XYZ file of C-alpha atoms in Angstrom:
247
model
C 4.763 -29.156 9.125
C 4.201 -26.249 7.265
C 2.398 -26.438 3.858
C 3.909 -25.448 0.559
C 2.675 -22.420 -0.939
C 1.059 -23.016 -4.037
C 3.306 -22.093 -7.174
C 1.719 -18.532 -8.555
C 1.520 -19.057 -12.381
C 0.929 -15.224 -13.815
C -1.217 -15.746 -17.157
C -0.430 -12.798 -19.729
C -2.103 -12.164 -22.944
C 1.176 -11.673 -24.804
C 1.909 -9.464 -27.785
C 4.148 -8.856 -30.808
C 5.193 -5.501 -28.851
C 8.444 -6.318 -26.974
C 7.519 -3.601 -24.495
C 4.641 -5.603 -23.455
C 6.510 -8.937 -22.270
C 9.319 -6.633 -20.651
C 6.472 -4.827 -18.704
C 4.840 -8.133 -17.435
C 8.295 -9.474 -16.618
C 8.724 -6.134 -14.533
C 5.662 -6.345 -12.783
C 6.387 -9.892 -11.869
C 9.827 -9.083 -10.400
C 8.050 -6.688 -8.357
C 5.894 -9.329 -7.020
C 8.627 -11.587 -6.225
C 10.128 -8.589 -4.232
C 7.083 -8.162 -2.197
C 6.893 -11.765 -1.375
C 10.167 -13.469 -0.959
C 10.042 -17.278 -1.082
C 7.128 -17.358 -3.462
C 7.727 -18.821 -6.524
C 5.972 -17.094 -9.385
C 6.263 -17.902 -13.114
C 4.927 -16.498 -16.035
C 3.055 -17.816 -19.074
C 1.729 -16.309 -22.119
C -1.436 -17.127 -24.097
C 0.002 -16.028 -27.423
C 2.934 -14.437 -29.237
C 5.355 -14.694 -26.383
C 7.169 -17.630 -24.785
C 7.116 -19.176 -22.398
C 3.509 -20.550 -23.331
C 1.049 -21.335 -20.305
C 0.990 -24.867 -21.328
C 4.626 -25.089 -21.534
C 4.918 -23.586 -17.761
C 2.317 -25.962 -16.366
C 4.006 -28.954 -17.993
C 7.471 -27.919 -16.736
C 5.788 -27.445 -13.301
C 4.423 -30.982 -13.277
C 7.638 -32.621 -14.579
C 9.312 -31.162 -11.500
C 6.965 -32.602 -9.031
C 4.953 -29.336 -8.174
C 1.118 -30.370 -7.332
C -0.466 -26.853 -6.288
C -0.640 -23.962 -8.729
C -2.524 -20.762 -8.372
C -3.300 -19.558 -12.057
C -3.729 -15.665 -11.784
C -5.192 -13.936 -15.052
C -3.327 -10.573 -15.714
C -6.437 -9.250 -16.675
C -8.410 -6.127 -15.625
C -12.081 -7.128 -16.185
C -13.691 -10.822 -16.691
C -14.317 -11.080 -20.395
C -13.692 -13.705 -22.928
C -9.993 -14.150 -21.871
C -10.629 -15.193 -18.173
C -14.036 -16.853 -19.075
C -13.049 -19.170 -21.826
C -9.544 -18.921 -22.986
C -7.781 -19.495 -19.689
C -9.985 -22.135 -18.483
C -9.613 -23.987 -21.370
C -5.936 -24.080 -21.362
C -5.981 -25.084 -17.381
C -8.215 -27.880 -18.305
C -5.461 -29.032 -20.576
C -2.837 -28.946 -17.698
C -1.205 -32.437 -16.594
C -3.504 -34.012 -14.488
C -1.027 -34.131 -11.277
C -1.428 -30.289 -11.004
C -4.111 -29.098 -8.608
C -5.064 -25.603 -10.010
C -7.179 -22.747 -8.791
C -7.840 -19.879 -11.025
C -7.613 -16.546 -9.300
C -9.898 -13.584 -9.849
C -9.138 -11.125 -12.449
C -7.436 -7.949 -11.053
C -10.081 -5.519 -11.223
C -11.946 -3.773 -9.795
C -10.131 -2.629 -6.779
C -9.171 0.382 -4.805
C -5.619 -0.439 -5.222
C -5.889 -0.022 -9.001
C -7.616 3.410 -8.417
C -4.520 4.343 -6.261
C -2.206 3.060 -9.134
C -4.203 5.317 -11.419
C -3.684 8.225 -9.363
C -0.105 7.654 -9.046
C 0.327 7.559 -12.733
C -1.256 10.828 -13.042
C 0.568 12.325 -10.530
C 3.897 11.005 -12.270
C 2.882 12.810 -15.417
C 2.390 15.975 -13.718
C -0.801 16.343 -11.889
C -1.043 16.904 -8.262
C -3.791 16.065 -5.667
C -4.634 19.870 -5.885
C -5.646 19.851 -9.205
C -8.252 16.936 -9.081
C -11.296 19.295 -8.618
C -10.361 21.160 -11.983
C -9.421 18.240 -14.032
C -11.874 15.861 -15.921
C -10.368 12.180 -16.432
C -10.538 9.762 -19.206
C -10.648 6.109 -17.984
C -9.514 4.625 -20.973
C -9.492 0.770 -21.406
C -8.937 -1.556 -24.194
C -12.551 -2.152 -24.770
C -14.597 -5.371 -24.866
C -17.489 -7.107 -26.385
C -18.563 -8.387 -23.171
C -21.179 -6.283 -21.448
C -20.510 -7.249 -17.965
C -16.823 -5.833 -18.670
C -18.007 -2.641 -20.127
C -20.505 -2.214 -16.921
C -17.417 -2.868 -14.829
C -15.400 -0.042 -16.442
C -18.234 2.585 -16.133
C -18.561 1.573 -12.638
C -15.016 2.180 -11.792
C -15.553 5.540 -13.495
C -18.127 6.499 -11.359
C -16.537 5.145 -8.159
C -13.434 7.468 -9.140
C -15.387 10.286 -9.650
C -16.214 10.325 -6.174
C -12.548 10.687 -4.810
C -12.481 14.295 -6.266
C -11.708 14.408 -9.821
C -14.018 17.127 -11.610
C -15.468 14.315 -13.774
C -14.591 10.818 -14.963
C -15.354 9.434 -18.391
C -15.079 5.874 -19.533
C -13.473 5.308 -23.103
C -12.308 2.502 -25.089
C -9.915 1.588 -27.664
C -11.831 -0.829 -29.345
C -15.155 -2.866 -29.785
C -17.131 -0.231 -27.443
C -17.601 3.411 -27.407
C -16.822 6.322 -26.864
C -13.357 6.384 -27.998
C -10.725 8.221 -26.089
C -10.619 11.664 -28.250
C -14.559 11.752 -28.041
C -14.203 11.314 -24.165
C -11.568 14.189 -24.025
C -13.883 16.694 -26.235
C -16.707 15.702 -23.754
C -14.884 16.650 -20.864
C -13.852 19.975 -22.753
C -17.258 20.869 -23.089
C -18.213 20.320 -19.512
C -16.147 22.983 -18.830
C -12.970 20.991 -17.147
C -10.337 23.320 -16.818
C -7.873 20.646 -17.545
C -8.499 17.124 -19.231
C -6.209 14.080 -18.585
C -6.300 10.557 -20.046
C -5.417 7.415 -17.834
C -4.713 4.446 -19.540
C -6.524 1.475 -17.773
C -4.480 -1.250 -19.068
C -1.619 -3.109 -17.818
C 1.421 -2.627 -20.524
C 2.167 -1.009 -23.822
C 0.922 -2.575 -27.125
C -1.439 -1.863 -30.105
C -4.496 -0.650 -28.163
C -2.504 1.433 -25.615
C -1.063 3.099 -28.683
C -4.434 3.835 -29.705
C -5.309 5.494 -26.650
C -2.212 7.651 -26.807
C -3.055 8.826 -30.279
C -6.675 9.643 -29.036
C -5.253 11.500 -25.983
C -3.797 13.859 -28.600
C -6.213 16.667 -27.555
C -5.746 16.102 -23.762
C -3.480 18.082 -21.398
C -2.190 15.164 -19.715
C -1.340 11.444 -20.557
C -0.391 9.245 -18.179
C 2.024 5.783 -18.406
C 0.167 2.545 -18.243
C -0.214 0.962 -14.950
C 2.581 -1.463 -15.754
C 4.657 -2.433 -12.390
C 3.227 -0.078 -10.299
C 3.399 -1.152 -6.343
C -0.303 -1.340 -6.064
C -0.807 -3.614 -9.005
C 1.553 -5.966 -7.589
C -0.183 -5.827 -4.216
C -3.693 -6.567 -6.175
C -1.652 -9.689 -7.580
C -0.576 -11.076 -4.001
C -4.192 -10.375 -2.770
C -5.910 -12.585 -5.569
C -3.381 -15.139 -4.917
C -3.882 -15.326 -1.309
C -7.930 -15.515 -1.780
C -7.170 -18.254 -4.408
C -5.184 -20.307 -2.142
C -7.089 -20.270 0.782
C -9.060 -23.436 0.076
C -5.683 -25.088 -0.777
C -4.476 -24.326 2.629
C -7.597 -25.358 4.323
C -7.788 -28.572 2.690
C -4.313 -29.741 3.964
C -5.104 -28.711 7.475
C -3.603 -24.966 7.470
Protein backbone atom coordinates (compact mmCIF):
# COMPACT_ATOMS: atom_id res chain seq x y z
CA UNK A 1 0.00 0.00 0.00
CA UNK A 2 1.32 3.42 -0.91
CA UNK A 3 2.01 5.45 2.25
CA UNK A 4 -0.10 8.54 2.89
CA UNK A 5 1.83 11.73 2.32
CA UNK A 6 2.23 13.92 5.39
CA UNK A 7 0.11 17.05 5.47
CA UNK A 8 2.13 20.17 4.74
CA UNK A 9 1.45 22.90 7.32
CA UNK A 10 2.89 26.22 6.20
CA UNK A 11 3.68 28.40 9.21
CA UNK A 12 3.55 32.13 8.47
CA UNK A 13 4.40 34.95 10.83
CA UNK A 14 1.17 36.89 10.42
CA UNK A 15 0.59 40.63 10.28
CA UNK A 16 -2.02 43.30 10.92
CA UNK A 17 -1.54 44.27 7.28
CA UNK A 18 -4.17 42.37 5.26
CA UNK A 19 -1.79 42.18 2.28
CA UNK A 20 0.39 39.77 4.26
CA UNK A 21 -2.20 37.01 4.71
CA UNK A 22 -3.47 37.48 1.15
CA UNK A 23 0.05 36.98 -0.21
CA UNK A 24 0.64 33.92 1.97
CA UNK A 25 -2.60 32.34 0.75
CA UNK A 26 -1.69 33.10 -2.88
CA UNK A 27 1.65 31.36 -2.39
CA UNK A 28 -0.01 28.33 -0.81
CA UNK A 29 -2.44 28.12 -3.72
CA UNK A 30 0.51 28.02 -6.12
CA UNK A 31 2.04 25.19 -4.08
CA UNK A 32 -1.23 23.26 -4.33
CA UNK A 33 -1.29 23.81 -8.08
CA UNK A 34 2.24 22.45 -8.44
CA UNK A 35 1.52 19.35 -6.34
CA UNK A 36 -2.10 18.24 -6.88
CA UNK A 37 -3.23 15.85 -4.22
CA UNK A 38 -0.94 17.23 -1.53
CA UNK A 39 -2.89 18.61 1.38
CA UNK A 40 -1.54 22.01 2.36
CA UNK A 41 -2.77 23.96 5.37
CA UNK A 42 -1.73 27.41 6.59
CA UNK A 43 -1.30 28.55 10.18
CA UNK A 44 -0.16 31.89 11.56
CA UNK A 45 1.98 32.59 14.60
CA UNK A 46 0.26 35.89 15.35
CA UNK A 47 -2.35 38.42 14.20
CA UNK A 48 -4.15 36.17 11.67
CA UNK A 49 -6.29 33.06 11.83
CA UNK A 50 -6.16 30.15 11.82
CA UNK A 51 -3.41 29.87 14.39
CA UNK A 52 -0.76 27.16 14.08
CA UNK A 53 -2.10 25.54 17.23
CA UNK A 54 -5.63 25.55 15.88
CA UNK A 55 -4.58 23.95 12.60
CA UNK A 56 -2.66 21.18 14.36
CA UNK A 57 -5.51 20.45 16.75
CA UNK A 58 -7.96 20.24 13.85
CA UNK A 59 -5.71 17.84 11.95
CA UNK A 60 -5.32 15.61 15.00
CA UNK A 61 -9.10 15.60 15.52
CA UNK A 62 -9.50 14.40 11.90
CA UNK A 63 -7.17 11.49 12.55
CA UNK A 64 -4.15 12.85 10.69
CA UNK A 65 -0.91 11.40 12.06
CA UNK A 66 1.95 12.79 9.95
CA UNK A 67 2.71 16.47 9.42
CA UNK A 68 5.54 18.46 7.90
CA UNK A 69 5.64 21.92 9.50
CA UNK A 70 7.32 24.37 7.17
CA UNK A 71 8.41 27.80 8.47
CA UNK A 72 7.60 30.44 5.88
CA UNK A 73 10.87 32.19 6.66
CA UNK A 74 13.91 33.11 4.60
CA UNK A 75 16.54 32.74 7.34
CA UNK A 76 17.05 30.71 10.49
CA UNK A 77 16.52 33.34 13.16
CA UNK A 78 14.49 33.54 16.39
CA UNK A 79 11.15 32.39 14.96
CA UNK A 80 12.65 29.28 13.36
CA UNK A 81 14.87 28.46 16.33
CA UNK A 82 12.54 29.23 19.22
CA UNK A 83 8.96 30.32 18.47
CA UNK A 84 8.00 27.61 16.01
CA UNK A 85 9.59 24.68 17.91
CA UNK A 86 7.78 25.87 21.06
CA UNK A 87 4.41 25.84 19.27
CA UNK A 88 5.10 22.43 17.75
CA UNK A 89 5.99 20.96 21.15
CA UNK A 90 2.47 21.85 22.31
CA UNK A 91 0.82 19.99 19.42
CA UNK A 92 -1.44 16.99 20.10
CA UNK A 93 0.57 13.91 20.98
CA UNK A 94 -0.91 11.80 18.17
CA UNK A 95 0.79 13.99 15.55
CA UNK A 96 4.22 13.03 14.28
CA UNK A 97 5.70 16.36 13.16
CA UNK A 98 8.81 17.06 11.14
CA UNK A 99 9.94 20.69 11.09
CA UNK A 100 11.25 21.52 7.62
CA UNK A 101 14.13 23.87 7.00
CA UNK A 102 13.52 27.55 6.27
CA UNK A 103 13.38 28.56 2.63
CA UNK A 104 16.73 30.26 2.25
CA UNK A 105 19.28 30.21 0.98
CA UNK A 106 18.38 28.65 -2.36
CA UNK A 107 19.33 29.22 -6.00
CA UNK A 108 15.60 29.28 -6.72
CA UNK A 109 15.22 32.33 -4.49
CA UNK A 110 17.93 34.11 -6.46
CA UNK A 111 15.97 33.28 -9.59
CA UNK A 112 12.84 34.72 -7.94
CA UNK A 113 14.73 37.92 -7.11
CA UNK A 114 15.82 38.20 -10.74
CA UNK A 115 12.22 37.60 -11.84
CA UNK A 116 10.95 40.45 -9.68
CA UNK A 117 13.61 42.84 -10.98
CA UNK A 118 12.81 41.97 -14.58
CA UNK A 119 9.11 42.45 -13.88
CA UNK A 120 10.00 45.91 -12.52
CA UNK A 121 11.59 46.87 -15.84
CA UNK A 122 15.15 45.60 -15.91
CA UNK A 123 16.46 43.12 -18.49
CA UNK A 124 19.36 40.65 -18.37
CA UNK A 125 21.32 43.11 -20.52
CA UNK A 126 21.12 45.64 -17.66
CA UNK A 127 22.86 43.41 -15.11
CA UNK A 128 26.46 44.51 -15.67
CA UNK A 129 25.59 48.20 -15.22
CA UNK A 130 23.09 47.83 -12.36
CA UNK A 131 23.87 47.76 -8.67
CA UNK A 132 21.33 45.94 -6.51
CA UNK A 133 20.38 46.37 -2.88
CA UNK A 134 19.35 43.05 -1.34
CA UNK A 135 16.96 44.46 1.24
CA UNK A 136 15.85 42.10 3.99
CA UNK A 137 13.78 42.60 7.12
CA UNK A 138 16.77 42.39 9.44
CA UNK A 139 17.54 40.36 12.54
CA UNK A 140 19.50 40.42 15.76
CA UNK A 141 20.67 36.87 15.00
CA UNK A 142 24.24 36.94 13.65
CA UNK A 143 23.68 33.70 11.73
CA UNK A 144 20.80 35.28 9.79
CA UNK A 145 22.81 38.42 9.04
CA UNK A 146 25.76 36.34 7.81
CA UNK A 147 23.46 34.38 5.51
CA UNK A 148 22.12 37.58 3.92
CA UNK A 149 25.66 38.83 3.34
CA UNK A 150 26.62 35.52 1.72
CA UNK A 151 23.55 35.60 -0.53
CA UNK A 152 24.54 39.09 -1.67
CA UNK A 153 28.04 37.86 -2.53
CA UNK A 154 26.68 34.84 -4.41
CA UNK A 155 24.16 36.94 -6.32
CA UNK A 156 26.87 39.38 -7.36
CA UNK A 157 28.63 36.53 -9.15
CA UNK A 158 25.63 36.08 -11.47
CA UNK A 159 26.55 39.27 -13.33
CA UNK A 160 25.22 42.28 -11.44
CA UNK A 161 27.50 45.31 -11.24
CA UNK A 162 27.43 45.08 -7.45
CA UNK A 163 25.12 43.75 -4.74
CA UNK A 164 24.89 45.18 -1.24
CA UNK A 165 22.83 43.80 1.65
CA UNK A 166 20.59 46.12 3.64
CA UNK A 167 18.18 45.71 6.54
CA UNK A 168 14.90 47.32 7.48
CA UNK A 169 15.44 46.78 11.22
CA UNK A 170 17.86 45.54 13.88
CA UNK A 171 20.94 45.71 11.62
CA UNK A 172 22.77 48.14 9.36
CA UNK A 173 23.04 49.43 6.69
CA UNK A 174 19.56 50.67 5.87
CA UNK A 175 18.24 50.48 2.31
CA UNK A 176 18.79 54.17 1.58
CA UNK A 177 22.42 53.97 2.73
CA UNK A 178 23.09 50.98 0.47
CA UNK A 179 21.49 52.82 -2.46
CA UNK A 180 23.85 55.77 -1.92
CA UNK A 181 26.84 53.45 -1.63
CA UNK A 182 26.07 51.90 -4.99
CA UNK A 183 25.69 55.36 -6.52
CA UNK A 184 29.10 56.26 -5.13
CA UNK A 185 30.57 53.10 -6.67
CA UNK A 186 29.55 54.42 -10.08
CA UNK A 187 26.77 51.97 -10.94
CA UNK A 188 24.79 53.43 -13.82
CA UNK A 189 21.55 52.22 -12.29
CA UNK A 190 20.51 51.19 -8.78
CA UNK A 191 17.73 48.72 -8.03
CA UNK A 192 16.26 47.55 -4.73
CA UNK A 193 15.19 43.92 -4.43
CA UNK A 194 13.18 43.19 -1.27
CA UNK A 195 14.24 39.82 0.12
CA UNK A 196 10.92 39.43 1.91
CA UNK A 197 7.98 37.15 1.28
CA UNK A 198 4.96 39.37 1.83
CA UNK A 199 3.99 43.02 2.22
CA UNK A 200 3.84 44.61 5.64
CA UNK A 201 5.44 47.14 7.96
CA UNK A 202 9.11 46.33 7.25
CA UNK A 203 8.66 45.90 3.47
CA UNK A 204 7.01 49.32 3.46
CA UNK A 205 10.10 50.70 5.22
CA UNK A 206 12.26 49.10 2.53
CA UNK A 207 10.14 50.81 -0.13
CA UNK A 208 10.59 54.20 1.53
CA UNK A 209 14.34 53.60 1.66
CA UNK A 210 14.31 52.92 -2.09
CA UNK A 211 13.11 56.45 -2.89
CA UNK A 212 16.43 57.38 -4.52
CA UNK A 213 16.77 54.10 -6.45
CA UNK A 214 15.88 53.74 -10.12
CA UNK A 215 13.98 50.48 -9.70
CA UNK A 216 12.07 48.92 -6.83
CA UNK A 217 11.08 45.28 -7.25
CA UNK A 218 8.05 43.67 -5.66
CA UNK A 219 8.26 41.28 -2.71
CA UNK A 220 8.90 37.63 -3.54
CA UNK A 221 5.32 36.64 -2.77
CA UNK A 222 3.82 33.79 -4.80
CA UNK A 223 6.64 33.63 -7.35
CA UNK A 224 6.73 30.13 -8.87
CA UNK A 225 10.33 29.69 -7.72
CA UNK A 226 9.29 30.31 -4.12
CA UNK A 227 6.55 27.68 -4.39
CA UNK A 228 9.11 25.21 -5.73
CA UNK A 229 11.38 25.88 -2.75
CA UNK A 230 8.49 25.09 -0.40
CA UNK A 231 8.05 21.73 -2.10
CA UNK A 232 11.79 21.02 -1.99
CA UNK A 233 11.81 21.67 1.76
CA UNK A 234 8.71 19.53 2.21
CA UNK A 235 10.22 16.63 0.28
CA UNK A 236 13.47 16.80 2.25
CA UNK A 237 11.60 16.79 5.56
CA UNK A 238 9.19 13.99 4.68
CA UNK A 239 11.88 11.53 3.58
CA UNK A 240 12.49 10.15 7.09
CA UNK A 241 8.71 9.67 7.49
CA UNK A 242 8.47 7.65 4.29
CA UNK A 243 11.57 5.63 5.16
CA UNK A 244 10.06 4.84 8.54
CA UNK A 245 7.04 3.20 6.94
CA UNK A 246 9.05 1.25 4.42
CA UNK A 247 8.68 3.52 1.36
